[in-house]
Tab-separated table of C-alpha atoms in Angstrom:
chain	number	residue	atom	x	y	z
A	1	MET	CA	-53.593	14.735	-84.775
A	2	ILE	CA	-51.463	13.125	-87.196
A	3	ASP	CA	-53.375	12.606	-91.026
A	4	GLY	CA	-56.682	12.383	-88.714
A	5	THR	CA	-55.018	9.938	-86.177
A	6	ALA	CA	-54.955	10.797	-82.395
A	7	VAL	CA	-51.368	9.779	-81.398
A	8	LEU	CA	-50.476	9.748	-77.876
A	9	ILE	CA	-47.639	12.071	-76.783
A	10	PRO	CA	-46.698	11.448	-73.610
A	11	SER	CA	-47.247	13.438	-70.923
A	12	GLN	CA	-44.650	15.448	-68.377
A	13	SER	CA	-46.851	14.153	-65.394
A	14	MET	CA	-46.477	10.865	-66.550
A	15	THR	CA	-43.838	8.112	-64.479
A	16	THR	CA	-40.885	6.170	-65.984
A	17	ILE	CA	-42.638	3.212	-66.078
A	18	GLN	CA	-46.136	4.896	-68.014
A	19	ARG	CA	-43.786	6.806	-70.750
A	20	ILE	CA	-42.333	2.938	-71.778
A	21	ASP	CA	-44.762	1.582	-74.917
A	22	PRO	CA	-47.907	-0.533	-73.493
A	23	ARG	CA	-46.672	-3.208	-76.228
A	24	PHE	CA	-43.497	-3.313	-74.404
A	25	ARG	CA	-44.560	-3.741	-71.071
A	26	LEU	CA	-47.368	-6.322	-71.904
A	27	LEU	CA	-44.881	-8.473	-73.352
A	28	ALA	CA	-42.640	-8.225	-70.768
A	29	ALA	CA	-45.818	-8.800	-68.364
A	30	PHE	CA	-46.054	-11.585	-69.942
A	31	PHE	CA	-42.550	-13.193	-70.185
A	32	LEU	CA	-42.026	-12.244	-67.182
A	33	ILE	CA	-44.185	-14.268	-65.310
A	34	ILE	CA	-44.430	-16.965	-67.931
A	35	THR	CA	-40.430	-17.288	-66.658
A	36	ALA	CA	-41.335	-17.133	-63.176
A	37	VAL	CA	-43.657	-19.779	-63.077
A	38	THR	CA	-41.735	-22.452	-64.288
A	39	PHE	CA	-39.121	-21.959	-61.684
A	40	SER	CA	-39.005	-25.267	-59.136
A	41	SER	CA	-36.378	-22.929	-56.935
A	42	TRP	CA	-38.014	-20.201	-54.529
A	43	GLN	CA	-34.609	-17.845	-54.679
A	44	PRO	CA	-34.826	-16.681	-58.504
A	45	ILE	CA	-39.032	-15.514	-57.433
A	46	ALA	CA	-37.958	-14.109	-54.455
A	47	ILE	CA	-35.287	-11.795	-56.634
A	48	LEU	CA	-38.263	-10.781	-58.811
A	49	ILE	CA	-40.750	-10.314	-56.273
A	50	VAL	CA	-38.090	-7.643	-55.059
A	51	ILE	CA	-37.405	-6.676	-58.050
A	52	ALA	CA	-41.379	-5.978	-59.183
A	53	ALA	CA	-41.796	-4.103	-55.873
A	54	ILE	CA	-39.517	-2.097	-57.354
A	55	LEU	CA	-40.882	-1.342	-60.389
A	56	THR	CA	-44.210	-0.779	-58.283
A	57	GLY	CA	-42.375	2.399	-56.972
A	58	PHE	CA	-41.588	3.593	-60.034
A	59	ALA	CA	-44.824	3.582	-61.037
A	60	LYS	CA	-46.901	5.392	-57.946
A	61	PRO	CA	-49.678	3.666	-57.939
A	62	ASP	CA	-52.426	3.895	-54.671
A	63	TRP	CA	-50.668	2.605	-51.961
A	64	PRO	CA	-53.321	1.828	-49.987
A	65	ARG	CA	-55.318	0.091	-52.839
A	66	THR	CA	-52.581	-1.899	-54.564
A	67	VAL	CA	-51.808	-3.828	-50.701
A	68	LYS	CA	-55.509	-4.309	-50.743
A	69	MET	CA	-55.556	-6.144	-53.652
A	70	VAL	CA	-52.132	-7.949	-53.005
A	71	LEU	CA	-53.838	-9.094	-49.389
A	72	ALA	CA	-56.794	-10.151	-50.898
A	73	MET	CA	-54.925	-12.168	-53.453
A	74	ASP	CA	-53.006	-14.035	-50.336
A	75	GLY	CA	-55.927	-14.507	-48.706
A	76	PHE	CA	-58.030	-16.320	-52.103
A	77	ILE	CA	-54.926	-18.678	-51.976
A	78	LEU	CA	-54.531	-19.337	-48.197
A	79	VAL	CA	-56.468	-22.180	-47.786
A	80	MET	CA	-55.645	-24.273	-51.172
A	81	LEU	CA	-51.973	-23.327	-49.877
A	82	ALA	CA	-53.234	-24.781	-45.946
A	83	MET	CA	-54.418	-28.030	-47.603
A	84	LEU	CA	-52.109	-28.918	-49.854
A	85	PRO	CA	-49.325	-29.925	-47.460
A	86	PHE	CA	-52.289	-32.715	-46.430
A	87	THR	CA	-52.739	-33.857	-49.869
A	88	VAL	CA	-48.768	-34.141	-51.187
A	89	SER	CA	-47.594	-37.711	-49.879
A	90	GLY	CA	-43.373	-37.199	-48.074
A	91	GLN	CA	-41.695	-37.057	-45.263
A	92	PRO	CA	-44.958	-36.321	-42.089
A	93	PHE	CA	-43.876	-33.405	-39.743
A	94	LEU	CA	-47.604	-32.816	-38.097
A	95	THR	CA	-50.588	-34.472	-38.060
A	96	LEU	CA	-53.677	-32.498	-37.691
A	97	TRP	CA	-57.437	-34.895	-37.207
A	98	GLY	CA	-56.017	-37.819	-38.860
A	99	GLY	CA	-54.537	-36.358	-41.638
A	100	GLN	CA	-50.777	-35.488	-42.104
A	101	ALA	CA	-48.748	-32.963	-43.635
A	102	SER	CA	-45.641	-33.381	-45.579
A	103	PHE	CA	-43.033	-31.254	-45.797
A	104	GLU	CA	-42.893	-31.820	-49.762
A	105	GLY	CA	-46.761	-30.748	-50.047
A	106	LEU	CA	-45.381	-27.221	-47.802
A	107	PHE	CA	-42.275	-26.530	-49.961
A	108	GLN	CA	-45.014	-26.412	-53.696
A	109	ALA	CA	-47.359	-24.417	-50.736
A	110	VAL	CA	-44.698	-22.093	-50.561
A	111	LEU	CA	-43.702	-22.310	-54.305
A	112	ILE	CA	-47.148	-21.211	-55.222
A	113	GLY	CA	-47.209	-18.150	-53.053
A	114	LEU	CA	-44.245	-17.383	-53.966
A	115	LYS	CA	-44.990	-17.476	-57.717
A	116	ALA	CA	-48.796	-16.207	-56.920
A	117	ASN	CA	-46.699	-12.772	-55.119
A	118	ALA	CA	-44.609	-12.606	-58.233
A	119	ALA	CA	-47.368	-12.584	-60.921
A	120	ILE	CA	-49.707	-10.105	-59.417
A	121	LEU	CA	-46.680	-7.497	-58.666
A	122	VAL	CA	-45.027	-7.590	-62.180
A	123	LEU	CA	-48.924	-6.979	-63.319
A	124	ILE	CA	-49.426	-4.377	-60.936
A	125	ALA	CA	-45.807	-2.461	-61.768
A	126	LEU	CA	-46.592	-3.634	-65.752
A	127	VAL	CA	-49.805	-3.237	-66.100
A	128	GLY	CA	-51.808	-1.997	-63.160
A	129	GLY	CA	-50.663	1.523	-63.843
A	130	MET	CA	-53.049	1.429	-68.136
A	131	ASP	CA	-56.245	3.097	-68.250
A	132	ALA	CA	-58.730	0.974	-70.777
A	133	ILE	CA	-58.412	2.687	-73.711
A	134	MET	CA	-53.776	1.890	-73.677
A	135	LEU	CA	-54.391	-1.112	-72.350
A	136	GLY	CA	-56.548	-1.640	-75.577
A	137	ARG	CA	-53.967	0.403	-77.690
A	138	GLY	CA	-51.055	-2.074	-76.793
A	139	LEU	CA	-53.508	-5.260	-77.472
A	140	GLN	CA	-54.552	-3.766	-80.743
A	141	GLY	CA	-50.300	-3.484	-81.848
A	142	LEU	CA	-49.355	-7.091	-80.350
A	143	TYR	CA	-51.496	-7.980	-83.179
A	144	ILE	CA	-54.211	-9.424	-80.794
A	145	PRO	CA	-58.198	-10.775	-82.414
A	146	ALA	CA	-59.904	-7.332	-82.666
A	147	LYS	CA	-63.045	-9.082	-81.509
A	148	LEU	CA	-60.747	-10.684	-77.969
A	149	ILE	CA	-60.286	-7.087	-77.185
A	150	THR	CA	-63.960	-5.733	-77.909
A	151	LEU	CA	-64.821	-8.526	-75.105
A	152	PHE	CA	-61.976	-7.720	-73.058
A	153	MET	CA	-62.654	-3.959	-73.309
A	154	PHE	CA	-66.002	-4.512	-72.142
A	155	THR	CA	-65.612	-6.616	-69.407
A	156	ILE	CA	-62.793	-4.033	-67.549
A	157	ARG	CA	-66.133	-1.279	-68.067
A	158	TYR	CA	-68.496	-3.115	-67.434
A	159	ILE	CA	-67.499	-5.150	-63.716
A	160	ASP	CA	-67.154	-1.454	-61.716
A	161	VAL	CA	-70.969	-1.175	-63.449
A	162	LEU	CA	-71.872	-4.245	-61.988
A	163	ARG	CA	-69.957	-3.320	-58.375
A	164	ARG	CA	-71.691	0.288	-58.525
A	165	GLU	CA	-75.266	-1.468	-59.273
A	166	TYR	CA	-74.833	-4.316	-56.796
A	167	LEU	CA	-73.691	-1.423	-54.001
A	168	ARG	CA	-76.679	0.186	-55.160
A	169	LEU	CA	-79.597	-2.789	-54.025
A	170	ARG	CA	-77.380	-3.903	-51.311
A	171	LEU	CA	-78.232	0.397	-50.223
A	172	SER	CA	-82.166	-0.348	-50.745
A	173	MET	CA	-81.927	-3.387	-48.930
A	174	ARG	CA	-80.155	-1.593	-45.373
A	175	ALA	CA	-82.456	1.282	-46.154
A	176	ARG	CA	-84.925	-1.593	-45.740
A	177	GLY	CA	-84.386	-2.804	-42.145
A	178	PHE	CA	-82.459	-5.617	-44.149
A	179	ALA	CA	-79.279	-7.716	-41.880
A	180	ALA	CA	-77.899	-10.644	-42.734
A	181	GLY	CA	-77.722	-13.757	-41.078
A	182	ASN	CA	-77.852	-17.080	-41.546
A	183	ASN	CA	-81.703	-17.736	-42.024
A	184	ARG	CA	-83.771	-18.696	-44.692
A	185	HIS	CA	-85.417	-14.870	-44.686
A	186	SER	CA	-81.455	-13.881	-45.461
A	187	TRP	CA	-80.561	-16.530	-48.185
A	188	ARG	CA	-83.762	-16.060	-49.921
A	189	SER	CA	-83.052	-12.032	-50.178
A	190	ILE	CA	-79.625	-12.179	-51.137
A	191	GLY	CA	-81.422	-15.136	-53.795
A	192	TYR	CA	-83.702	-12.285	-54.909
A	193	LEU	CA	-80.752	-9.949	-54.842
A	194	LEU	CA	-78.850	-11.346	-57.359
A	195	GLY	CA	-81.634	-11.886	-59.638
A	196	MET	CA	-82.519	-8.467	-59.535
A	197	LEU	CA	-78.698	-7.976	-60.186
A	198	LEU	CA	-78.613	-10.558	-63.336
A	199	VAL	CA	-81.891	-8.431	-64.700
A	200	ARG	CA	-81.178	-4.907	-64.733
A	201	SER	CA	-77.424	-6.143	-65.943
A	202	HIS	CA	-79.106	-7.618	-69.364
A	203	GLU	CA	-82.146	-4.453	-69.122
A	204	ARG	CA	-79.068	-1.807	-69.351
A	205	SER	CA	-77.074	-4.106	-71.738
A	206	GLU	CA	-80.281	-3.999	-74.032
A	207	ARG	CA	-79.333	-0.117	-73.935
A	208	ILE	CA	-75.927	-0.062	-74.189
A	209	LEU	CA	-76.370	-1.337	-77.228
A	210	TRP	CA	-78.851	0.860	-78.824
A	211	ALA	CA	-77.060	3.026	-78.005
A	212	MET	CA	-73.935	2.195	-78.867
A	213	LYS	CA	-75.815	1.366	-82.286
A	214	CYS	CA	-77.175	4.665	-82.510
A	215	ARG	CA	-73.766	6.015	-82.767
A	216	GLY	CA	-72.387	3.805	-85.533
A	217	TYR	CA	-70.934	0.841	-83.348
A	218	HIS	CA	-70.699	-2.335	-86.173
A	219	GLY	CA	-68.921	-4.744	-83.504
A	220	HIS	CA	-64.875	-3.573	-83.912
A	221	MET	CA	-64.287	-0.662	-80.771
A	222	HIS	CA	-60.867	1.613	-82.776
A	223	PHE	CA	-58.335	2.866	-80.977
A	224	GLY	CA	-55.904	6.086	-81.894
A	225	ALA	CA	-52.590	5.936	-82.872
A	226	LEU	CA	-49.403	4.492	-80.248
A	227	PRO	CA	-46.320	6.436	-80.361
A	228	ARG	CA	-43.585	5.173	-82.056
A	229	ARG	CA	-40.958	3.415	-80.019
A	230	GLN	CA	-38.177	4.592	-79.225
A	231	SER	CA	-34.555	4.102	-77.671
A	232	HIS	CA	-36.113	3.802	-74.113
A	233	ASP	CA	-38.204	1.294	-75.260
A	234	TYR	CA	-35.521	-1.106	-76.706
A	235	CYS	CA	-33.148	0.001	-73.318
A	236	PHE	CA	-36.228	-1.404	-71.435
A	237	ALA	CA	-36.631	-4.675	-74.091
A	238	ALA	CA	-32.637	-5.701	-73.206
A	239	ALA	CA	-33.562	-5.119	-69.503
A	240	VAL	CA	-36.012	-7.194	-69.506
A	241	LEU	CA	-34.270	-10.077	-71.094
A	242	ILE	CA	-31.052	-9.097	-68.591
A	243	LEU	CA	-33.664	-9.341	-65.835
A	244	ALA	CA	-34.879	-13.346	-67.437
A	245	GLY	CA	-31.632	-14.053	-68.186
A	246	PHE	CA	-30.215	-14.019	-65.414
A	247	LEU	CA	-33.634	-15.655	-63.421
A	248	ILE	CA	-33.106	-18.834	-65.552
A	249	GLY	CA	-29.250	-19.137	-64.200
A	250	LEU	CA	-29.800	-18.260	-60.914
A	251	GLU	CA	-32.696	-21.152	-61.166
A	252	VAL	CA	-30.324	-23.728	-62.703
A	253	ALA	CA	-27.486	-22.631	-60.280
A	254	CYS	CA	-29.917	-23.080	-57.078
A	255	PRO	CA	-31.324	-26.682	-55.900
A	256	PRO	CA	-34.975	-27.086	-56.434
A	257	LEU	CA	-37.049	-26.023	-53.753
A	258	GLY	CA	-38.245	-29.739	-52.419
């Protein structure tokens, strides 16, 4: 505690990535993702994926949960990527149900898939290890508007609350013998479930608002001060800039995919 302000002190249990200033980590993640999405060659994106995977190892995440997150993201975009070759004109390589899939569409699908995986791995490596308070401190240190930070923090906090409420309602339905199926009763029951979730969410938000007002909340969240920037933070920033320069040079040297 310095001058009445809480200061974040690095713990011995922190990993190498967690010791880096959250402002540098957020800026690095944003810069690398913006750089990656502009690439049209697969080589720099593949190298970024490998480096992000190595950084993820240094961050020491929960590997089963991390793999599950990556697979969930890949499954979400898989349908779109499977349809893309049939919607882009070019040299056909497959005819299915009267539609022709082109090599150009396939190349675009592969490139989008690589960019998505690079982005998610960079976020997991650099931002995934932050708790909500650390993330708020980092955003505040980057002079993000206070209202936006507050909205973001509430979103992070209460997505999990809504998930727990949803699981509790589903457990209550199963305890009453409900088994989901493709019939009118199931769809009506799921509609009731979503309606109750919205009603209870509204009621809970009202209780939370009054509880926060009783504790002096006036529209802004206050975070402790960040630690002073140290030499390893600047070394990390320099390494990110060198990596970005190398990837941009590789992008210029390599032909575009497709």
